[in-house]
PDB file of C-alpha atoms (C1' of nucleotides) in Angstrom:
ATOM      1  CA  MET A   1      16.907   0.920 -23.936  1.00  0.00           C
ATOM      2  CA  ILE A   2      17.814   4.573 -24.255  1.00  0.00           C
ATOM      3  CA  ARG A   3      15.524   6.765 -22.238  1.00  0.00           C
ATOM      4  CA  ARG A   4      14.239  10.046 -23.513  1.00  0.00           C
ATOM      5  CA  ASN A   5      13.956  13.023 -21.284  1.00  0.00           C
ATOM      6  CA  THR A   6      10.403  13.895 -22.197  1.00  0.00           C
ATOM      7  CA  ASN A   7       8.556  16.897 -21.026  1.00  0.00           C
ATOM      8  CA  GLN A   8       6.067  14.728 -19.159  1.00  0.00           C
ATOM      9  CA  ARG A   9       8.787  12.826 -17.335  1.00  0.00           C
ATOM     10  CA  GLN A  10      10.375  16.057 -16.195  1.00  0.00           C
ATOM     11  CA  ILE A  11       7.016  17.281 -14.959  1.00  0.00           C
ATOM     12  CA  VAL A  12       6.440  14.143 -12.909  1.00  0.00           C
ATOM     13  CA  TYR A  13       9.894  14.293 -11.355  1.00  0.00           C
ATOM     14  CA  GLU A  14       9.850  18.033 -10.770  1.00  0.00           C
ATOM     15  CA  SER A  15       6.372  17.949  -9.236  1.00  0.00           C
ATOM     16  CA  LEU A  16       7.485  15.300  -6.816  1.00  0.00           C
ATOM     17  CA  ARG A  17      10.574  17.283  -5.946  1.00  0.00           C
ATOM     18  CA  ILE A  18       8.455  20.343  -5.225  1.00  0.00           C
ATOM     19  CA  LEU A  19       5.892  18.437  -3.201  1.00  0.00           C
ATOM     20  CA  GLY A  20       8.572  16.666  -1.169  1.00  0.00           C
ATOM     21  CA  HIS A  21       6.380  13.659  -0.510  1.00  0.00           C
ATOM     22  CA  ALA A  22       3.159  12.786  -2.278  1.00  0.00           C
ATOM     23  CA  SER A  23       0.715   9.949  -2.558  1.00  0.00           C
ATOM     24  CA  SER A  24      -0.222   9.023  -6.121  1.00  0.00           C
ATOM     25  CA  GLU A  25      -3.487  10.840  -5.533  1.00  0.00           C
ATOM     26  CA  ASN A  26      -1.773  14.044  -4.381  1.00  0.00           C
ATOM     27  CA  LEU A  27       0.738  13.875  -7.184  1.00  0.00           C
ATOM     28  CA  ILE A  28      -1.895  13.318  -9.850  1.00  0.00           C
ATOM     29  CA  GLN A  29      -3.944  16.145  -8.475  1.00  0.00           C
ATOM     30  CA  TYR A  30      -0.956  18.461  -8.415  1.00  0.00           C
ATOM     31  CA  ILE A  31       0.138  17.630 -11.937  1.00  0.00           C
ATOM     32  CA  GLN A  32      -3.310  17.811 -13.441  1.00  0.00           C
ATOM     33  CA  SER A  33      -4.038  21.160 -11.866  1.00  0.00           C
ATOM     34  CA  ASN A  34      -0.710  22.678 -12.864  1.00  0.00           C
ATOM     35  CA  TYR A  35      -0.231  21.221 -16.307  1.00  0.00           C
ATOM     36  CA  SER A  36      -2.662  20.213 -18.979  1.00  0.00           C
ATOM     37  CA  ASN A  37      -3.133  17.080 -20.976  1.00  0.00           C
ATOM     38  CA  ILE A  38      -0.989  14.695 -18.979  1.00  0.00           C
ATOM     39  CA  SER A  39      -2.778  11.398 -18.806  1.00  0.00           C
ATOM     40  CA  LEU A  40      -2.928   9.132 -15.773  1.00  0.00           C
ATOM     41  CA  ALA A  41      -1.199   6.370 -17.708  1.00  0.00           C
ATOM     42  CA  THR A  42       1.699   8.691 -18.418  1.00  0.00           C
ATOM     43  CA  ILE A  43       2.043   9.679 -14.784  1.00  0.00           C
ATOM     44  CA  TYR A  44       2.016   6.054 -13.632  1.00  0.00           C
ATOM     45  CA  ARG A  45       4.362   4.926 -16.380  1.00  0.00           C
ATOM     46  CA  ASN A  46       6.819   7.676 -15.557  1.00  0.00           C
ATOM     47  CA  LEU A  47       6.705   6.906 -11.866  1.00  0.00           C
ATOM     48  CA  THR A  48       7.604   3.324 -12.704  1.00  0.00           C
ATOM     49  CA  ILE A  49      10.417   4.411 -14.989  1.00  0.00           C
ATOM     50  CA  LEU A  50      11.760   6.917 -12.442  1.00  0.00           C
ATOM     51  CA  MET A  51      11.722   4.209  -9.776  1.00  0.00           C
ATOM     52  CA  ASP A  52      13.567   1.846 -12.110  1.00  0.00           C
ATOM     53  CA  GLU A  53      16.176   4.535 -12.642  1.00  0.00           C
ATOM     54  CA  ASN A  54      16.415   5.068  -8.906  1.00  0.00           C
ATOM     55  CA  MET A  55      15.319   8.669  -9.224  1.00  0.00           C
ATOM     56  CA  VAL A  56      12.133   8.123  -7.239  1.00  0.00           C
ATOM     57  CA  LYS A  57      11.275   5.872  -4.336  1.00  0.00           C
ATOM     58  CA  LYS A  58       7.984   4.698  -2.890  1.00  0.00           C
ATOM     59  CA  VAL A  59       7.726   4.539   0.880  1.00  0.00           C
ATOM     60  CA  LYS A  60       4.902   3.878   3.288  1.00  0.00           C
ATOM     61  CA  LEU A  61       4.466   6.385   6.046  1.00  0.00           C
ATOM     62  CA  ASP A  62       1.757   6.060   8.669  1.00  0.00           C
ATOM     63  CA  GLY A  63      -0.174   3.688   6.499  1.00  0.00           C
ATOM     64  CA  ILE A  64      -0.028   5.642   3.267  1.00  0.00           C
ATOM     65  CA  ASP A  65       2.123   4.994   0.222  1.00  0.00           C
ATOM     66  CA  VAL A  66       4.006   8.099  -0.780  1.00  0.00           C
ATOM     67  CA  TYR A  67       6.546   8.792  -3.473  1.00  0.00           C
ATOM     68  CA  GLU A  68       9.633  10.900  -2.935  1.00  0.00           C
ATOM     69  CA  THR A  69      12.625  11.796  -5.063  1.00  0.00           C
ATOM     70  CA  VAL A  70      15.735   9.890  -4.116  1.00  0.00           C
ATOM     71  CA  LYS A  71      17.910  11.876  -1.732  1.00  0.00           C
ATOM     72  CA  ALA A  72      20.680  11.183   0.759  1.00  0.00           C
ATOM     73  CA  LYS A  73      19.860   8.687   3.510  1.00  0.00           C
ATOM     74  CA  HIS A  74      17.234  10.087   5.821  1.00  0.00           C
ATOM     75  CA  TYR A  75      14.466   9.051   8.128  1.00  0.00           C
ATOM     76  CA  HIS A  76      10.946  10.401   8.348  1.00  0.00           C
ATOM     77  CA  TYR A  77       8.978  12.268  10.922  1.00  0.00           C
ATOM     78  CA  VAL A  78       5.192  12.161  10.642  1.00  0.00           C
ATOM     79  CA  CYS A  79       3.081  14.656  12.521  1.00  0.00           C
ATOM     80  CA  LYS A  80       0.049  12.761  13.783  1.00  0.00           C
ATOM     81  CA  HIS A  81      -1.850  16.010  13.991  1.00  0.00           C
ATOM     82  CA  CYS A  82      -1.452  17.643  10.582  1.00  0.00           C
ATOM     83  CA  GLY A  83       0.010  14.703   8.673  1.00  0.00           C
ATOM     84  CA  GLU A  84       3.062  16.596   7.521  1.00  0.00           C
ATOM     85  CA  ILE A  85       6.075  14.502   6.652  1.00  0.00           C
ATOM     86  CA  ILE A  86       9.473  15.892   7.534  1.00  0.00           C
ATOM     87  CA  ASP A  87      12.806  14.413   6.453  1.00  0.00           C
ATOM     88  CA  ILE A  88      15.178  13.783   9.327  1.00  0.00           C
ATOM     89  CA  THR A  89      18.884  13.403   8.707  1.00  0.00           C
ATOM     90  CA  PRO A  90      20.790  10.719  10.588  1.00  0.00           C
ATOM     91  CA  ALA A  91      22.608  13.548  12.397  1.00  0.00           C
ATOM     92  CA  GLU A  92      19.352  15.138  13.516  1.00  0.00           C
ATOM     93  CA  ALA A  93      18.129  11.790  14.721  1.00  0.00           C
ATOM     94  CA  GLY A  94      21.390  11.330  16.618  1.00  0.00           C
ATOM     95  CA  ILE A  95      22.201   8.154  14.721  1.00  0.00           C
ATOM     96  CA  SER A  96      25.504   7.236  13.141  1.00  0.00           C
ATOM     97  CA  SER A  97      26.191   4.207  11.003  1.00  0.00           C
ATOM     98  CA  SER A  98      28.549   2.873  13.664  1.00  0.00           C
ATOM     99  CA  MET A  99      25.485   2.399  15.846  1.00  0.00           C
ATOM    100  CA  ILE A 100      24.210  -0.280  13.491  1.00  0.00           C
ATOM    101  CA  LYS A 101      24.602  -3.567  15.303  1.00  0.00           C
ATOM    102  CA  ASN A 102      23.553  -6.975  14.187  1.00  0.00           C
ATOM    103  CA  ILE A 103      20.631  -8.424  16.072  1.00  0.00           C
ATOM    104  CA  ASN A 104      21.141 -11.841  17.562  1.00  0.00           C
ATOM    105  CA  LEU A 105      22.516 -13.860  14.682  1.00  0.00           C
ATOM    106  CA  ASP A 106      20.897 -11.805  11.972  1.00  0.00           C
ATOM    107  CA  ARG A 107      23.013  -9.432   9.963  1.00  0.00           C
ATOM    108  CA  VAL A 108      21.758  -5.846   9.828  1.00  0.00           C
ATOM    109  CA  ASP A 109      22.749  -3.918   6.716  1.00  0.00           C
ATOM    110  CA  ASP A 110      20.419  -0.978   6.978  1.00  0.00           C
ATOM    111  CA  PHE A 111      17.376   0.316   8.780  1.00  0.00           C
ATOM    112  CA  ASP A 112      14.602   2.832   8.380  1.00  0.00           C
ATOM    113  CA  ILE A 113      13.018   4.800  11.156  1.00  0.00           C
ATOM    114  CA  THR A 114       9.715   6.601  11.194  1.00  0.00           C
ATOM    115  CA  PHE A 115       9.160   8.991  14.054  1.00  0.00           C
ATOM    116  CA  TYR A 116       5.683   9.996  15.126  1.00  0.00           C
ATOM    117  CA  GLY A 117       4.618  12.944  17.200  1.00  0.00           C
ATOM    118  CA  MET A 118       3.363  16.470  17.010  1.00  0.00           C
ATOM    119  CA  CYS A 119       5.333  18.938  14.964  1.00  0.00           C
ATOM    120  CA  HIS A 120       6.422  22.313  16.203  1.00  0.00           C
ATOM    121  CA  LYS A 121       3.778  24.200  14.223  1.00  0.00           C
ATOM    122  CA  CYS A 122       0.910  22.125  15.594  1.00  0.00           C
ATOM    123  CA  GLN A 123       2.207  22.468  19.135  1.00  0.00           C
ATOM    124  CA  LYS A 124       2.171  26.219  18.754  1.00  0.00           C
ATOM    125  CA  ASN A 125      -1.271  26.279  17.177  1.00  0.00           C
ATOM    126  CA  ILE A 126      -2.773  24.189  19.933  1.00  0.00           C
ATOM    127  CA  ILE A 127      -1.358  26.352  22.682  1.00  0.00           C
ATOM    128  CA  ASN A 128      -2.656  29.540  21.081  1.00  0.00           C
TER     129      ASN A 128
ATOM    130  CA  MET B   1     -23.028  -1.896  17.707  1.00  0.00           C
ATOM    131  CA  ILE B   2     -22.549  -5.135  19.584  1.00  0.00           C
ATOM    132  CA  ARG B   3     -20.037  -7.360  17.838  1.00  0.00           C
ATOM    133  CA  ARG B   4     -20.598 -11.063  17.507  1.00  0.00           C
ATOM    134  CA  ASN B   5     -17.795 -13.478  17.865  1.00  0.00           C
ATOM    135  CA  THR B   6     -18.464 -15.350  14.676  1.00  0.00           C
ATOM    136  CA  ASN B   7     -16.660 -18.422  13.550  1.00  0.00           C
ATOM    137  CA  GLN B   8     -15.350 -16.616  10.501  1.00  0.00           C
ATOM    138  CA  ARG B   9     -13.950 -13.759  12.570  1.00  0.00           C
ATOM    139  CA  GLN B  10     -12.147 -16.191  14.843  1.00  0.00           C
ATOM    140  CA  ILE B  11     -10.674 -17.926  11.822  1.00  0.00           C
ATOM    141  CA  VAL B  12      -9.361 -14.677  10.377  1.00  0.00           C
ATOM    142  CA  TYR B  13      -7.781 -13.648  13.668  1.00  0.00           C
ATOM    143  CA  GLU B  14      -6.405 -17.072  14.491  1.00  0.00           C
ATOM    144  CA  SER B  15      -4.952 -17.541  11.010  1.00  0.00           C
ATOM    145  CA  LEU B  16      -3.153 -14.252  11.297  1.00  0.00           C
ATOM    146  CA  ARG B  17      -1.848 -15.177  14.723  1.00  0.00           C
ATOM    147  CA  ILE B  18      -0.498 -18.456  13.354  1.00  0.00           C
ATOM    148  CA  LEU B  19       1.050 -16.862  10.281  1.00  0.00           C
ATOM    149  CA  GLY B  20       2.687 -14.112  12.306  1.00  0.00           C
ATOM    150  CA  HIS B  21       2.664 -11.689   9.401  1.00  0.00           C
ATOM    151  CA  ALA B  22       0.704 -12.014   6.200  1.00  0.00           C
ATOM    152  CA  SER B  23      -0.210  -9.988   3.177  1.00  0.00           C
ATOM    153  CA  SER B  24      -3.890 -10.091   2.280  1.00  0.00           C
ATOM    154  CA  GLU B  25      -2.966 -12.498  -0.485  1.00  0.00           C
ATOM    155  CA  ASN B  26      -1.140 -14.880   1.867  1.00  0.00           C
ATOM    156  CA  LEU B  27      -3.877 -14.668   4.443  1.00  0.00           C
ATOM    157  CA  ILE B  28      -6.626 -15.345   1.927  1.00  0.00           C
ATOM    158  CA  GLN B  29      -4.684 -18.264   0.539  1.00  0.00           C
ATOM    159  CA  TYR B  30      -4.100 -19.695   4.000  1.00  0.00           C
ATOM    160  CA  ILE B  31      -7.700 -19.361   5.080  1.00  0.00           C
ATOM    161  CA  GLN B  32      -9.148 -20.711   1.874  1.00  0.00           C
ATOM    162  CA  SER B  33      -6.889 -23.731   1.886  1.00  0.00           C
ATOM    163  CA  ASN B  34      -7.520 -24.548   5.535  1.00  0.00           C
ATOM    164  CA  TYR B  35     -11.205 -23.760   5.847  1.00  0.00           C
ATOM    165  CA  SER B  36     -14.037 -23.968   3.419  1.00  0.00           C
ATOM    166  CA  ASN B  37     -16.624 -21.504   2.310  1.00  0.00           C
ATOM    167  CA  ILE B  38     -15.182 -18.332   3.681  1.00  0.00           C
ATOM    168  CA  SER B  39     -15.718 -15.630   1.130  1.00  0.00           C
ATOM    169  CA  LEU B  40     -13.284 -12.895   0.258  1.00  0.00           C
ATOM    170  CA  ALA B  41     -15.776 -10.262   1.353  1.00  0.00           C
ATOM    171  CA  THR B  42     -15.938 -11.855   4.791  1.00  0.00           C
ATOM    172  CA  ILE B  43     -12.173 -11.932   5.139  1.00  0.00           C
ATOM    173  CA  TYR B  44     -11.836  -8.295   4.151  1.00  0.00           C
ATOM    174  CA  ARG B  45     -14.759  -7.219   6.303  1.00  0.00           C
ATOM    175  CA  ASN B  46     -13.337  -9.007   9.313  1.00  0.00           C
ATOM    176  CA  LEU B  47      -9.893  -7.533   8.806  1.00  0.00           C
ATOM    177  CA  THR B  48     -11.484  -4.098   8.838  1.00  0.00           C
ATOM    178  CA  ILE B  49     -13.467  -4.911  11.977  1.00  0.00           C
ATOM    179  CA  LEU B  50     -10.432  -6.401  13.723  1.00  0.00           C
ATOM    180  CA  MET B  51      -8.408  -3.307  12.872  1.00  0.00           C
ATOM    181  CA  ASP B  52     -11.175  -1.085  14.232  1.00  0.00           C
ATOM    182  CA  GLU B  53     -11.097  -3.102  17.426  1.00  0.00           C
ATOM    183  CA  ASN B  54      -7.335  -2.774  17.575  1.00  0.00           C
ATOM    184  CA  MET B  55      -6.862  -6.514  17.397  1.00  0.00           C
ATOM    185  CA  VAL B  56      -5.069  -6.394  14.068  1.00  0.00           C
ATOM    186  CA  LYS B  57      -2.725  -3.872  12.518  1.00  0.00           C
ATOM    187  CA  LYS B  58      -1.600  -3.272   8.965  1.00  0.00           C
ATOM    188  CA  VAL B  59       2.049  -2.406   8.446  1.00  0.00           C
ATOM    189  CA  LYS B  60       4.229  -1.959   5.383  1.00  0.00           C
ATOM    190  CA  LEU B  61       7.467  -3.877   5.373  1.00  0.00           C
ATOM    191  CA  ASP B  62       9.891  -3.666   2.475  1.00  0.00           C
ATOM    192  CA  GLY B  63       7.224  -2.354   0.214  1.00  0.00           C
ATOM    193  CA  ILE B  64       4.516  -4.866   1.032  1.00  0.00           C
ATOM    194  CA  ASP B  65       1.427  -4.388   3.170  1.00  0.00           C
ATOM    195  CA  VAL B  66       1.152  -7.056   5.803  1.00  0.00           C
ATOM    196  CA  TYR B  67      -1.284  -7.649   8.600  1.00  0.00           C
ATOM    197  CA  GLU B  68      -0.290  -8.763  12.062  1.00  0.00           C
ATOM    198  CA  THR B  69      -2.147  -9.291  15.309  1.00  0.00           C
ATOM    199  CA  VAL B  70      -1.588  -6.533  17.828  1.00  0.00           C
ATOM    200  CA  LYS B  71       1.210  -7.431  20.224  1.00  0.00           C
ATOM    201  CA  ALA B  72       3.558  -5.622  22.599  1.00  0.00           C
ATOM    202  CA  LYS B  73       5.687  -2.890  21.056  1.00  0.00           C
ATOM    203  CA  HIS B  74       8.205  -4.365  18.682  1.00  0.00           C
ATOM    204  CA  TYR B  75      10.189  -3.530  15.587  1.00  0.00           C
ATOM    205  CA  HIS B  76      10.662  -5.590  12.438  1.00  0.00           C
ATOM    206  CA  TYR B  77      13.562  -7.273  10.778  1.00  0.00           C
ATOM    207  CA  VAL B  78      13.201  -8.129   7.095  1.00  0.00           C
ATOM    208  CA  CYS B  79      15.566 -10.581   5.471  1.00  0.00           C
ATOM    209  CA  LYS B  80      16.296  -9.214   2.009  1.00  0.00           C
ATOM    210  CA  HIS B  81      17.215 -12.703   0.881  1.00  0.00           C
ATOM    211  CA  CYS B  82      14.270 -14.880   1.890  1.00  0.00           C
ATOM    212  CA  GLY B  83      11.771 -12.194   2.777  1.00  0.00           C
ATOM    213  CA  GLU B  84      11.139 -13.503   6.257  1.00  0.00           C
ATOM    214  CA  ILE B  85       9.853 -11.004   8.768  1.00  0.00           C
ATOM    215  CA  ILE B  86      11.079 -11.310  12.329  1.00  0.00           C
ATOM    216  CA  ASP B  87       9.743  -9.362  15.306  1.00  0.00           C
ATOM    217  CA  ILE B  88      12.434  -7.590  17.269  1.00  0.00           C
ATOM    218  CA  THR B  89      11.800  -6.487  20.838  1.00  0.00           C
ATOM    219  CA  PRO B  90      13.075  -3.080  21.947  1.00  0.00           C
ATOM    220  CA  ALA B  91      15.499  -4.935  24.215  1.00  0.00           C
ATOM    221  CA  GLU B  92      16.904  -6.974  21.327  1.00  0.00           C
ATOM    222  CA  ALA B  93      17.287  -3.825  19.307  1.00  0.00           C
ATOM    223  CA  GLY B  94      19.073  -2.204  22.227  1.00  0.00           C
ATOM    224  CA  ILE B  95      16.546   0.583  22.436  1.00  0.00           C
ATOM    225  CA  SER B  96      14.839   1.882  25.537  1.00  0.00           C
ATOM    226  CA  SER B  97      12.097   4.454  25.703  1.00  0.00           C
ATOM    227  CA  SER B  98      14.448   6.830  27.476  1.00  0.00           C
ATOM    228  CA  MET B  99      16.415   7.036  24.257  1.00  0.00           C
ATOM    229  CA  ILE B 100      13.488   8.736  22.571  1.00  0.00           C
ATOM    230  CA  LYS B 101      14.486  12.339  22.109  1.00  0.00           C
ATOM    231  CA  ASN B 102      12.542  15.069  20.454  1.00  0.00           C
ATOM    232  CA  ILE B 103      13.982  16.207  17.155  1.00  0.00           C
ATOM    233  CA  ASN B 104      14.630  19.911  16.854  1.00  0.00           C
ATOM    234  CA  LEU B 105      11.382  21.500  17.934  1.00  0.00           C
ATOM    235  CA  ASP B 106       9.199  18.551  16.984  1.00  0.00           C
ATOM    236  CA  ARG B 107       7.847  16.315  19.714  1.00  0.00           C
ATOM    237  CA  VAL B 108       8.535  12.605  19.277  1.00  0.00           C
ATOM    238  CA  ASP B 109       5.988  10.319  20.895  1.00  0.00           C
ATOM    239  CA  ASP B 110       6.900   7.045  19.242  1.00  0.00           C
ATOM    240  CA  PHE B 111       8.884   5.525  16.445  1.00  0.00           C
ATOM    241  CA  ASP B 112       9.025   2.419  14.326  1.00  0.00           C
ATOM    242  CA  ILE B 113      12.154   0.807  13.010  1.00  0.00           C
ATOM    243  CA  THR B 114      12.536  -1.654  10.195  1.00  0.00           C
ATOM    244  CA  PHE B 115      15.860  -3.430  10.000  1.00  0.00           C
ATOM    245  CA  TYR B 116      17.078  -4.963   6.760  1.00  0.00           C
ATOM    246  CA  GLY B 117      19.748  -7.547   6.248  1.00  0.00           C
ATOM    247  CA  MET B 118      20.361 -11.227   5.828  1.00  0.00           C
ATOM    248  CA  CYS B 119      18.980 -13.541   8.441  1.00  0.00           C
ATOM    249  CA  HIS B 120      20.966 -16.223  10.197  1.00  0.00           C
ATOM    250  CA  LYS B 121      19.411 -19.042   8.186  1.00  0.00           C
ATOM    251  CA  CYS B 122      20.223 -17.468   4.829  1.00  0.00           C
ATOM    252  CA  GLN B 123      23.777 -16.685   5.912  1.00  0.00           C
ATOM    253  CA  LYS B 124      24.267 -20.349   6.749  1.00  0.00           C
ATOM    254  CA  ASN B 125      22.676 -21.566   3.531  1.00  0.00           C
ATOM    255  CA  ILE B 126      24.830 -19.344   1.371  1.00  0.00           C
ATOM    256  CA  ILE B 127      28.034 -20.459   3.016  1.00  0.00           C
ATOM    257  CA  ASN B 128      27.155 -24.141   2.592  1.00  0.00           C
TER     258      ASN B 128
ATOM    259  C1'  DG C   1     -36.608 -12.530  17.917  1.00  0.00           C
ATOM    260  C1'  DT C   2     -33.514  -9.488  15.807  1.00  0.00           C
ATOM    261  C1'  DA C   3     -29.696  -7.170  14.267  1.00  0.00           C
ATOM    262  C1'  DA C   4     -25.017  -8.364  13.087  1.00  0.00           C
ATOM    263  C1'  DC C   5     -23.085 -11.160   9.915  1.00  0.00           C
ATOM    264  C1'  DT C   6     -22.285 -14.177   5.744  1.00  0.00           C
ATOM    265  C1'  DG C   7     -21.953 -15.431   0.805  1.00  0.00           C
ATOM    266  C1'  DC C   8     -22.534 -14.118  -3.665  1.00  0.00           C
ATOM    267  C1'  DA C   9     -22.269 -11.173  -7.432  1.00  0.00           C
ATOM    268  C1'  DA C  10     -21.935  -6.707  -9.018  1.00  0.00           C
ATOM    269  C1'  DA C  11     -19.689  -2.424  -8.444  1.00  0.00           C
ATOM    270  C1'  DT C  12     -15.828   0.483  -7.549  1.00  0.00           C
ATOM    271  C1'  DC C  13     -11.290   2.134  -7.306  1.00  0.00           C
ATOM    272  C1'  DC C  14      -6.665   2.419  -8.609  1.00  0.00           C
ATOM    273  C1'  DT C  15      -3.281   1.007 -11.747  1.00  0.00           C
ATOM    274  C1'  DT C  16      -1.714  -1.248 -15.942  1.00  0.00           C
ATOM    275  C1'  DT C  17      -1.882  -2.474 -20.743  1.00  0.00           C
ATOM    276  C1'  DG C  18      -2.810  -2.520 -25.959  1.00  0.00           C
ATOM    277  C1'  DC C  19      -2.835   0.225 -29.642  1.00  0.00           C
ATOM    278  C1'  DT C  20      -1.918   4.018 -32.739  1.00  0.00           C
ATOM    279  C1'  DA C  21      -0.042   8.462 -33.195  1.00  0.00           C
ATOM    280  C1'  DT C  22       3.691  11.537 -31.836  1.00  0.00           C
ATOM    281  C1'  DG C  23       8.124  13.580 -30.967  1.00  0.00           C
ATOM    282  C1'  DG C  24      12.965  13.543 -28.950  1.00  0.00           C
ATOM    283  C1'  DA C  25      17.589  12.588 -30.273  1.00  0.00           C
TER     284       DA C  25
ATOM    285  C1'  DT D   1      14.492   8.534 -39.534  1.00  0.00           C
ATOM    286  C1'  DC D   2      12.913   5.476 -35.822  1.00  0.00           C
ATOM    287  C1'  DC D   3      11.941   3.813 -31.566  1.00  0.00           C
ATOM    288  C1'  DA D   4      10.698   5.310 -26.894  1.00  0.00           C
ATOM    289  C1'  DT D   5       6.829   7.578 -25.265  1.00  0.00           C
ATOM    290  C1'  DA D   6       2.149   9.850 -25.062  1.00  0.00           C
ATOM    291  C1'  DG D   7      -2.855   9.662 -24.998  1.00  0.00           C
ATOM    292  C1'  DC D   8      -6.898   7.188 -24.954  1.00  0.00           C
ATOM    293  C1'  DA D   9      -9.785   3.599 -23.815  1.00  0.00           C
ATOM    294  C1'  DA D  10     -10.243  -0.904 -22.355  1.00  0.00           C
ATOM    295  C1'  DA D  11      -8.599  -4.459 -19.141  1.00  0.00           C
ATOM    296  C1'  DG D  12      -7.066  -6.056 -14.758  1.00  0.00           C
ATOM    297  C1'  DG D  13      -6.734  -6.860  -9.892  1.00  0.00           C
ATOM    298  C1'  DA D  14      -7.734  -5.989  -5.330  1.00  0.00           C
ATOM    299  C1'  DT D  15     -11.149  -4.438  -2.250  1.00  0.00           C
ATOM    300  C1'  DT D  16     -15.850  -2.866  -1.178  1.00  0.00           C
ATOM    301  C1'  DT D  17     -20.802  -2.867  -1.347  1.00  0.00           C
ATOM    302  C1'  DG D  18     -25.917  -4.213  -1.945  1.00  0.00           C
ATOM    303  C1'  DC D  19     -28.863  -7.608  -0.965  1.00  0.00           C
ATOM    304  C1'  DA D  20     -31.198 -11.661   0.729  1.00  0.00           C
ATOM    305  C1'  DG D  21     -30.568 -15.399   3.621  1.00  0.00           C
ATOM    306  C1'  DT D  22     -28.307 -16.981   8.080  1.00  0.00           C
ATOM    307  C1'  DT D  23     -26.822 -17.113  12.825  1.00  0.00           C
ATOM    308  C1'  DA D  24     -24.993 -15.563  17.310  1.00  0.00           C
ATOM    309  C1'  DC D  25     -26.708 -14.088  21.457  1.00  0.00           C
TER     310       DC D  25
END
DNA sequence: GTAACTGCAAATCCTTTGCTATGGA
DNA sequence: TCCATAGCAAAGGATTTGCAGTTAC
């Protein structure tokens, strides 16, 4: 099937790229307040299509499903205080692929890490 | 509010302990095939209560929400072939709390890791 | 005894689907 | 032109809620 690059599909992808990470609720809210006449069905259908095309990925962070555009391998940092999600590169996390070891007899091909803590901004706000 | 240790609540908790990890669907199926007359509403209500009491936790592994009883800190290994979920202790993963470093200016208090690969059993089955 | 709890059915919420019209290539 | 896609409304599925009866303590 030959995909068409519709206006609505671009809006869904671009909104997600701008938001960085968004739950379906956040994304819908963002799209509907910035563009008019895009139906829920269209947003959901495009998310599905974009995931099929490996343009968009759904991840669960701190209990919430969020969508993000597909980027280079990265981990996530979740601020438990403000909820902000920050992408962490393997380098920032101090992890290199050579550190991947199999566990017992099970083969490890990949892993995801989610870090939790308090982000710099919240630390500053609390002190002041 | 004083909680009562009802039969149904014990069944929900015990079933989850036996299953190790279960999606709501798996858990419901297990309970309804092993016990009679436990309604869906009761299962869901008890999961919520058990989570409030920190007896049960909901995690997302490889895209699926699963419940587990609260245990000592551990990570998860997901076999991409058979879907089995295996608990991995920090020791097995080769990770100690002293390895936790803050990232840039953000404070890291904790982290979760999900490993993906092919488990020992599946490796053996594929070779044979 | 009484308030937390259960089962049932109805309600709700989020997402998907069927259908007809539209528009991108 | 023509088929993938959009909008709308209806359907679907998972979870939650209201209510009356039940039960743990």
